[in-house]
Amino acid sequence: MIHILTYFKKLFLLDANGFPTNHVHSSRFHHVSAIIMSMASLLVLLIALVVNWYQHNYEIMPPLIFTTLLVLAGIIWQSRQPYRYLPLCVASAAFLFLGFYLLFYYGELSQLSILCFLLSPPIIMFCLGLRWGTALFIVCYLLLMMFFFAPLCLRASAAHGTSTFFLAILGTFFVSWVAEFVRHRMACALNSAIARLEKDAITDALTGLGNRRDFTDHFHWLQAQSKRSDQPFAIIMADIDHFKFINDEYGHQIGDMMIKHIATLLHDNLRDADRVFRWGGEEFIILLPGANLVDGALIAERLRITVAASIFSYENLKIRCTISLGVYCGLANESLDEQVKKADDRLYRAKNRGRNQTTAY
């Protein structure tokens, strides 16, 4: 039982706690559901093969076998090419092909052809979605009407019950369309909720900058890029000077506003490729792709001068604040903890030297 549950969690991209692992969960779920629907269609065709073989209806066997092979090919193709519409289109149209063939062969509606046409709308809508499913159904429905209104193609007995037949197909399509529309809306809502949760998980609520988790992901990506391109990158640790005094003197609300003010200054005065993150409290950490130690020191010094020249204003309150910075350009094989610790050591060296300084050596 444990192995079965683990398989289904992997199949639907759920983690050990049963939560979606990424934002494509609903797409993967629809993909797997479409495969299951196609496999159910394959099962119906196999049952039809067995029944007709048992009843010695050998003239129907070739189209049944051909349609079964089409559905099977669509399932295999879709399993190897996920999120492609063409394989599912082949599997969905297989039932329509069989229904049209039986109409041409017998010249009238048979039980098997009626079954094929009634099963087609839910299969088409479920496998292809709203846009392509509706388009394919309209095309097939128009072809079916043209076929029925061509007297030379059908026997006279075929006209009996055609109105009920067309109404049944329309009703089946309407129910299938509504079900797919509801599924589509739910999938959009799920994707939106997952995207919002993912963004909240990597965003600092106060400043809007990336948090430690976002920094960790970006650091590993940048380190991999640095190894491939043999380009350095620098890390800057920044800390607001005398922040405890600001909190004690003016209150935590002013302290939070000061953090937001510094975050905006740092973000707006970096290069497009650079990223600043809130490390925690009044500390920030900055990643500089393609920058060596000298480049990092120059950028850090420019940030220090910019912050020192700015004035934080709130109502009648005006505060001039400064920051201290530590710069480190590590080796490509150094771990995150090692590089952050060395940048942090240089930050505290700047603090011990009197603050409002940049230390890179």
Coordinates of C-alpha atoms in Angstrom, one line a residue:
M1 CA 0.0 0.0 0.0
I2 CA 2.9 2.4 0.8
H3 CA 4.4 1.8 -2.6
I4 CA 1.1 2.5 -4.3
L5 CA 0.6 5.8 -2.4
T6 CA 4.2 6.8 -3.3
Y7 CA 3.6 6.1 -6.9
F8 CA 0.5 8.2 -7.0
K9 CA 2.3 11.1 -5.2
K10 CA 5.0 11.0 -7.9
L11 CA 2.4 10.7 -10.7
F12 CA 0.5 13.8 -9.6
L13 CA 3.7 15.7 -8.5
L14 CA 2.9 15.8 -4.8
D15 CA 5.5 15.9 -2.1
A16 CA 5.6 13.8 1.0
N17 CA 3.1 16.0 2.7
G18 CA 0.7 15.8 -0.2
F19 CA 1.2 19.4 -1.5
P20 CA 1.9 20.4 -5.1
T21 CA 5.7 20.6 -5.7
N22 CA 5.6 23.3 -8.4
H23 CA 3.3 25.6 -10.5
V24 CA 2.8 23.1 -13.3
H25 CA 0.9 20.7 -11.0
S26 CA -2.5 21.4 -12.6
S27 CA -1.1 21.0 -16.1
R28 CA 0.6 17.7 -15.1
F29 CA -2.7 16.6 -13.4
H30 CA -4.6 17.4 -16.6
H31 CA -2.0 15.6 -18.6
V32 CA -2.3 12.4 -16.5
S33 CA -6.1 12.7 -16.5
A34 CA -6.1 12.9 -20.3
I35 CA -3.9 9.8 -20.5
I36 CA -6.3 7.9 -18.2
M37 CA -9.3 9.1 -20.3
S38 CA -7.5 7.8 -23.5
M39 CA -6.8 4.5 -21.7
A40 CA -10.4 4.2 -20.9
S41 CA -11.2 4.8 -24.5
L42 CA -8.7 2.1 -25.4
L43 CA -10.5 -0.3 -23.0
V44 CA -13.8 0.4 -24.7
L45 CA -12.3 -0.4 -28.1
L46 CA -10.8 -3.6 -26.8
I47 CA -14.2 -4.7 -25.4
A48 CA -15.8 -3.8 -28.8
L49 CA -13.1 -6.0 -30.5
V50 CA -13.8 -8.9 -28.2
V51 CA -17.6 -8.6 -28.6
N52 CA -17.6 -8.3 -32.4
W53 CA -15.1 -11.2 -32.7
Y54 CA -17.4 -13.3 -30.5
Q55 CA -20.4 -12.3 -32.7
H56 CA -18.5 -13.0 -35.9
N57 CA -18.7 -9.4 -37.1
Y58 CA -15.4 -9.7 -39.0
E59 CA -16.2 -6.9 -41.4
I60 CA -16.0 -4.4 -38.5
M61 CA -12.7 -5.8 -37.2
P62 CA -10.3 -3.8 -39.5
P63 CA -11.6 -0.3 -38.6
L64 CA -11.8 -1.4 -34.9
I65 CA -8.2 -2.6 -35.0
F66 CA -7.0 0.6 -36.8
T67 CA -8.8 2.8 -34.3
T68 CA -7.4 0.9 -31.4
L69 CA -3.9 1.3 -32.8
L70 CA -4.5 5.1 -33.2
V71 CA -5.6 5.5 -29.6
L72 CA -2.6 3.3 -28.4
A73 CA -0.2 5.4 -30.5
G74 CA -1.7 8.6 -29.1
I75 CA -1.2 7.3 -25.5
I76 CA 2.4 6.3 -26.2
W77 CA 3.2 9.5 -28.0
Q78 CA 1.6 11.7 -25.2
S79 CA 3.5 9.8 -22.5
R80 CA 6.8 10.7 -24.3
Q81 CA 5.9 14.2 -25.4
P82 CA 4.0 15.7 -22.4
Y83 CA 1.9 18.9 -22.8
R84 CA 1.6 18.4 -26.6
Y85 CA -1.9 18.6 -28.1
L86 CA -1.3 16.6 -31.3
P87 CA -1.0 13.1 -29.7
L88 CA -4.2 13.6 -27.7
C89 CA -5.9 15.0 -30.8
V90 CA -5.1 11.7 -32.6
A91 CA -6.5 9.7 -29.7
S92 CA -9.6 11.9 -29.4
A93 CA -10.4 11.8 -33.1
A94 CA -10.1 8.0 -33.3
F95 CA -13.6 7.5 -32.0
L96 CA -14.9 10.0 -34.6
F97 CA -13.1 8.2 -37.3
L98 CA -14.7 4.9 -36.3
G99 CA -18.2 6.5 -36.1
F100 CA -17.9 8.0 -39.6
Y101 CA -16.5 4.8 -41.1
L102 CA -19.4 2.8 -39.7
L103 CA -21.9 5.4 -41.2
F104 CA -20.3 5.1 -44.6
Y105 CA -20.0 1.3 -44.4
Y106 CA -23.6 0.6 -43.3
G107 CA -25.2 3.7 -44.7
E108 CA -27.2 4.1 -41.4
L109 CA -26.8 4.6 -37.7
S110 CA -25.7 1.5 -35.8
Q111 CA -25.4 0.9 -32.1
L112 CA -21.6 1.1 -32.3
S113 CA -21.5 4.3 -34.4
I114 CA -24.0 5.9 -32.0
L115 CA -21.7 4.9 -29.1
C116 CA -18.7 6.3 -30.8
F117 CA -20.3 9.7 -31.5
L118 CA -21.7 10.0 -28.0
L119 CA -18.4 9.1 -26.4
S120 CA -16.5 11.6 -28.6
P121 CA -17.5 14.9 -26.9
P122 CA -16.3 14.1 -23.4
I123 CA -13.1 12.5 -24.7
I124 CA -12.4 15.5 -27.0
M125 CA -13.1 18.1 -24.3
F126 CA -11.3 16.3 -21.6
C127 CA -8.2 15.6 -23.6
L128 CA -7.9 18.8 -25.7
G129 CA -9.4 21.5 -23.4
L130 CA -11.8 24.2 -24.1
R131 CA -10.3 25.9 -27.1
W132 CA -9.2 23.0 -29.2
G133 CA -11.9 20.6 -28.0
T134 CA -14.6 23.1 -29.0
A135 CA -13.0 23.7 -32.4
L136 CA -12.6 20.0 -33.2
F137 CA -16.2 19.2 -32.0
I138 CA -17.7 22.0 -34.2
V139 CA -15.8 20.7 -37.2
C140 CA -16.9 17.1 -36.7
Y141 CA -20.5 18.1 -35.9
L142 CA -20.7 20.1 -39.2
L143 CA -19.3 17.2 -41.1
L144 CA -21.8 14.9 -39.5
M145 CA -24.7 17.2 -40.4
M146 CA -23.4 17.5 -44.0
F147 CA -23.3 13.7 -44.1
F148 CA -26.8 13.3 -42.9
F149 CA -28.2 15.9 -45.3
A150 CA -26.6 14.2 -48.3
P151 CA -29.4 11.7 -49.3
L152 CA -27.2 9.7 -51.6
C153 CA -24.9 8.8 -48.8
L154 CA -27.4 7.2 -46.5
R155 CA -30.2 4.8 -46.8
A156 CA -33.8 6.0 -46.3
S157 CA -33.9 4.2 -42.9
A158 CA -31.1 6.4 -41.6
A159 CA -33.3 9.4 -41.3
H160 CA -35.3 7.7 -38.5
G161 CA -34.3 9.2 -35.2
T162 CA -31.6 11.6 -36.5
S163 CA -33.1 14.5 -34.6
T164 CA -32.9 12.7 -31.3
F165 CA -29.4 11.6 -32.2
F166 CA -28.2 15.1 -32.9
L167 CA -29.8 16.4 -29.7
A168 CA -28.1 13.7 -27.7
I169 CA -24.7 14.6 -29.2
L170 CA -25.3 18.3 -28.4
G171 CA -26.4 17.5 -24.9
T172 CA -23.3 15.3 -24.3
F173 CA -21.1 18.1 -25.7
F174 CA -22.8 20.7 -23.5
V175 CA -22.3 18.7 -20.3
S176 CA -18.7 17.9 -21.3
W177 CA -18.1 21.6 -22.1
V178 CA -19.4 22.8 -18.7
A179 CA -17.3 20.1 -16.9
E180 CA -14.2 21.2 -18.8
F181 CA -15.0 24.9 -18.1
V182 CA -15.3 24.3 -14.4
R183 CA -12.0 22.2 -14.4
H184 CA -10.3 25.0 -16.4
R185 CA -11.4 27.7 -13.9
M186 CA -10.3 25.5 -11.0
A187 CA -6.9 24.9 -12.6
C188 CA -6.4 28.6 -13.2
A189 CA -7.3 29.4 -9.6
L190 CA -5.0 26.6 -8.4
N191 CA -2.1 27.9 -10.5
S192 CA -2.7 31.4 -9.3
A193 CA -2.8 30.3 -5.6
I194 CA 0.4 28.2 -6.1
A195 CA 2.2 31.1 -7.8
R196 CA 1.1 33.5 -5.0
L197 CA 2.4 31.0 -2.3
E198 CA 5.7 30.5 -4.1
K199 CA 6.2 34.2 -4.4
D200 CA 5.3 34.7 -0.7
A201 CA 7.8 32.0 0.2
I202 CA 10.8 33.8 -1.3
T203 CA 9.8 37.4 -0.7
D204 CA 10.4 39.5 2.4
A205 CA 7.1 40.9 3.6
L206 CA 8.5 44.2 4.8
T207 CA 10.7 45.3 1.9
G208 CA 9.5 43.3 -1.0
L209 CA 13.1 42.0 -1.6
G210 CA 14.0 38.4 -1.8
N211 CA 14.5 36.6 1.5
R212 CA 17.1 34.1 2.6
R213 CA 15.5 31.2 0.7
D214 CA 15.5 33.3 -2.5
F215 CA 19.1 34.2 -1.9
T216 CA 20.1 30.6 -1.4
D217 CA 18.4 29.6 -4.7
H218 CA 20.0 32.5 -6.6
F219 CA 23.4 31.9 -5.1
H220 CA 23.5 28.2 -6.2
W221 CA 22.3 29.2 -9.7
L222 CA 24.9 32.0 -9.9
Q223 CA 27.7 29.7 -8.6
A224 CA 26.8 27.1 -11.3
Q225 CA 26.9 29.8 -13.9
S226 CA 30.2 31.0 -12.6
K227 CA 31.8 27.6 -12.9
R228 CA 30.6 27.1 -16.5
S229 CA 31.6 30.6 -17.7
D230 CA 34.7 30.9 -15.4
Q231 CA 33.5 34.4 -14.3
P232 CA 33.7 35.6 -10.7
F233 CA 30.9 37.0 -8.6
A234 CA 31.1 39.1 -5.4
I235 CA 29.0 39.2 -2.3
I236 CA 28.3 42.3 -0.2
M237 CA 27.0 42.2 3.3
A238 CA 25.4 45.5 4.4
D239 CA 24.2 46.6 7.8
I240 CA 22.4 49.7 9.0
D241 CA 24.6 51.6 11.5
H242 CA 23.2 52.3 15.0
F243 CA 19.8 50.7 14.1
K244 CA 19.1 49.7 17.7
F245 CA 19.4 53.4 18.7
I246 CA 16.9 54.3 15.9
N247 CA 14.4 51.7 17.2
D248 CA 14.8 52.8 20.8
E249 CA 14.7 56.5 20.0
Y250 CA 11.9 56.6 17.4
G251 CA 10.0 53.3 17.8
H252 CA 9.8 50.1 15.8
Q253 CA 7.5 51.7 13.2
I254 CA 10.1 54.2 12.2
G255 CA 12.7 51.4 12.3
D256 CA 10.7 49.4 9.8
M257 CA 10.3 52.4 7.6
M258 CA 14.0 53.0 7.8
I259 CA 14.7 49.4 6.6
K260 CA 12.3 49.9 3.7
H261 CA 14.1 53.2 2.8
I262 CA 17.5 51.6 2.8
A263 CA 16.2 48.6 0.8
T264 CA 14.8 51.0 -1.9
L265 CA 18.1 52.9 -2.1
L266 CA 20.2 49.7 -2.4
H267 CA 17.8 48.2 -5.1
D268 CA 17.7 51.4 -7.1
N269 CA 21.4 51.9 -7.2
L270 CA 22.5 48.5 -8.4
R271 CA 23.1 47.2 -11.9
D272 CA 20.3 45.4 -13.7
A273 CA 22.0 42.0 -13.2
D274 CA 22.7 42.6 -9.4
R275 CA 20.3 41.3 -6.8
V276 CA 19.8 42.5 -3.2
F277 CA 18.1 40.4 -0.5
R278 CA 17.1 41.0 3.1
W279 CA 19.3 38.8 5.2
G280 CA 17.4 39.5 8.4
G281 CA 16.8 42.4 10.8
E282 CA 18.7 45.4 9.5
E283 CA 21.1 43.3 7.4
F284 CA 21.1 43.0 3.6
I285 CA 23.1 40.8 1.3
I286 CA 23.9 41.6 -2.4
L287 CA 25.0 39.3 -5.2
L288 CA 27.1 40.8 -8.0
P289 CA 27.4 38.6 -11.1
G290 CA 30.6 39.0 -13.1
A291 CA 32.2 41.2 -10.4
N292 CA 35.7 40.6 -8.9
L293 CA 36.8 42.0 -5.5
V294 CA 37.7 45.4 -6.9
D295 CA 34.4 45.8 -8.7
G296 CA 32.5 44.7 -5.6
A297 CA 34.4 47.2 -3.5
L298 CA 33.7 50.0 -5.9
I299 CA 30.0 49.1 -6.0
A300 CA 29.8 48.8 -2.2
E301 CA 31.5 52.2 -1.8
R302 CA 29.0 53.8 -4.2
L303 CA 26.1 52.4 -2.2
R304 CA 27.6 53.6 1.1
I305 CA 28.0 57.2 -0.3
T306 CA 24.5 57.1 -1.7
V307 CA 22.9 56.0 1.6
A308 CA 25.0 58.5 3.6
A309 CA 23.9 61.4 1.3
S310 CA 20.2 60.5 1.6
I311 CA 17.8 61.8 4.3
F312 CA 15.0 59.7 5.7
S313 CA 11.9 61.9 6.1
Y314 CA 8.6 61.1 7.9
E315 CA 6.3 63.9 8.8
N316 CA 8.5 66.4 10.7
L317 CA 11.2 63.8 11.4
K318 CA 14.4 63.8 9.4
I319 CA 17.1 61.2 10.0
R320 CA 20.4 60.8 8.2
C321 CA 21.6 57.2 8.5
T322 CA 24.7 55.2 7.2
I323 CA 25.5 51.7 6.5
S324 CA 28.6 49.5 6.8
L325 CA 29.5 47.0 4.2
G326 CA 31.8 43.9 3.8
V327 CA 32.8 42.6 0.4
Y328 CA 34.0 39.1 -0.6
C329 CA 34.8 37.5 -3.9
G330 CA 35.1 33.8 -3.3
L331 CA 36.3 30.8 -5.2
A332 CA 33.9 28.8 -7.4
N333 CA 34.1 25.7 -5.2
E334 CA 33.5 27.5 -1.9
S335 CA 30.2 26.8 -0.2
L336 CA 27.5 29.3 0.5
D337 CA 28.2 29.3 4.3
E338 CA 31.9 29.9 3.8
Q339 CA 31.4 32.9 1.4
V340 CA 28.7 34.5 3.5
K341 CA 30.8 34.1 6.7
K342 CA 33.8 35.8 5.1
A343 CA 31.7 38.6 3.8
D344 CA 30.1 38.9 7.3
D345 CA 33.6 39.0 8.9
R346 CA 34.6 41.9 6.8
L347 CA 31.3 43.7 7.6
Y348 CA 32.0 43.4 11.3
R349 CA 35.6 44.6 10.7
A350 CA 34.0 47.7 9.1
K351 CA 31.8 48.1 12.1
N352 CA 34.7 47.8 14.5
R353 CA 36.6 50.4 12.6
G354 CA 34.0 53.0 13.3
R355 CA 31.0 52.2 10.9
N356 CA 30.0 54.0 7.7
Q357 CA 32.9 52.1 6.0
T358 CA 33.5 49.5 3.3
T359 CA 35.9 46.6 4.0
A360 CA 37.0 44.4 1.1
Y361 CA 40.4 43.2 2.3

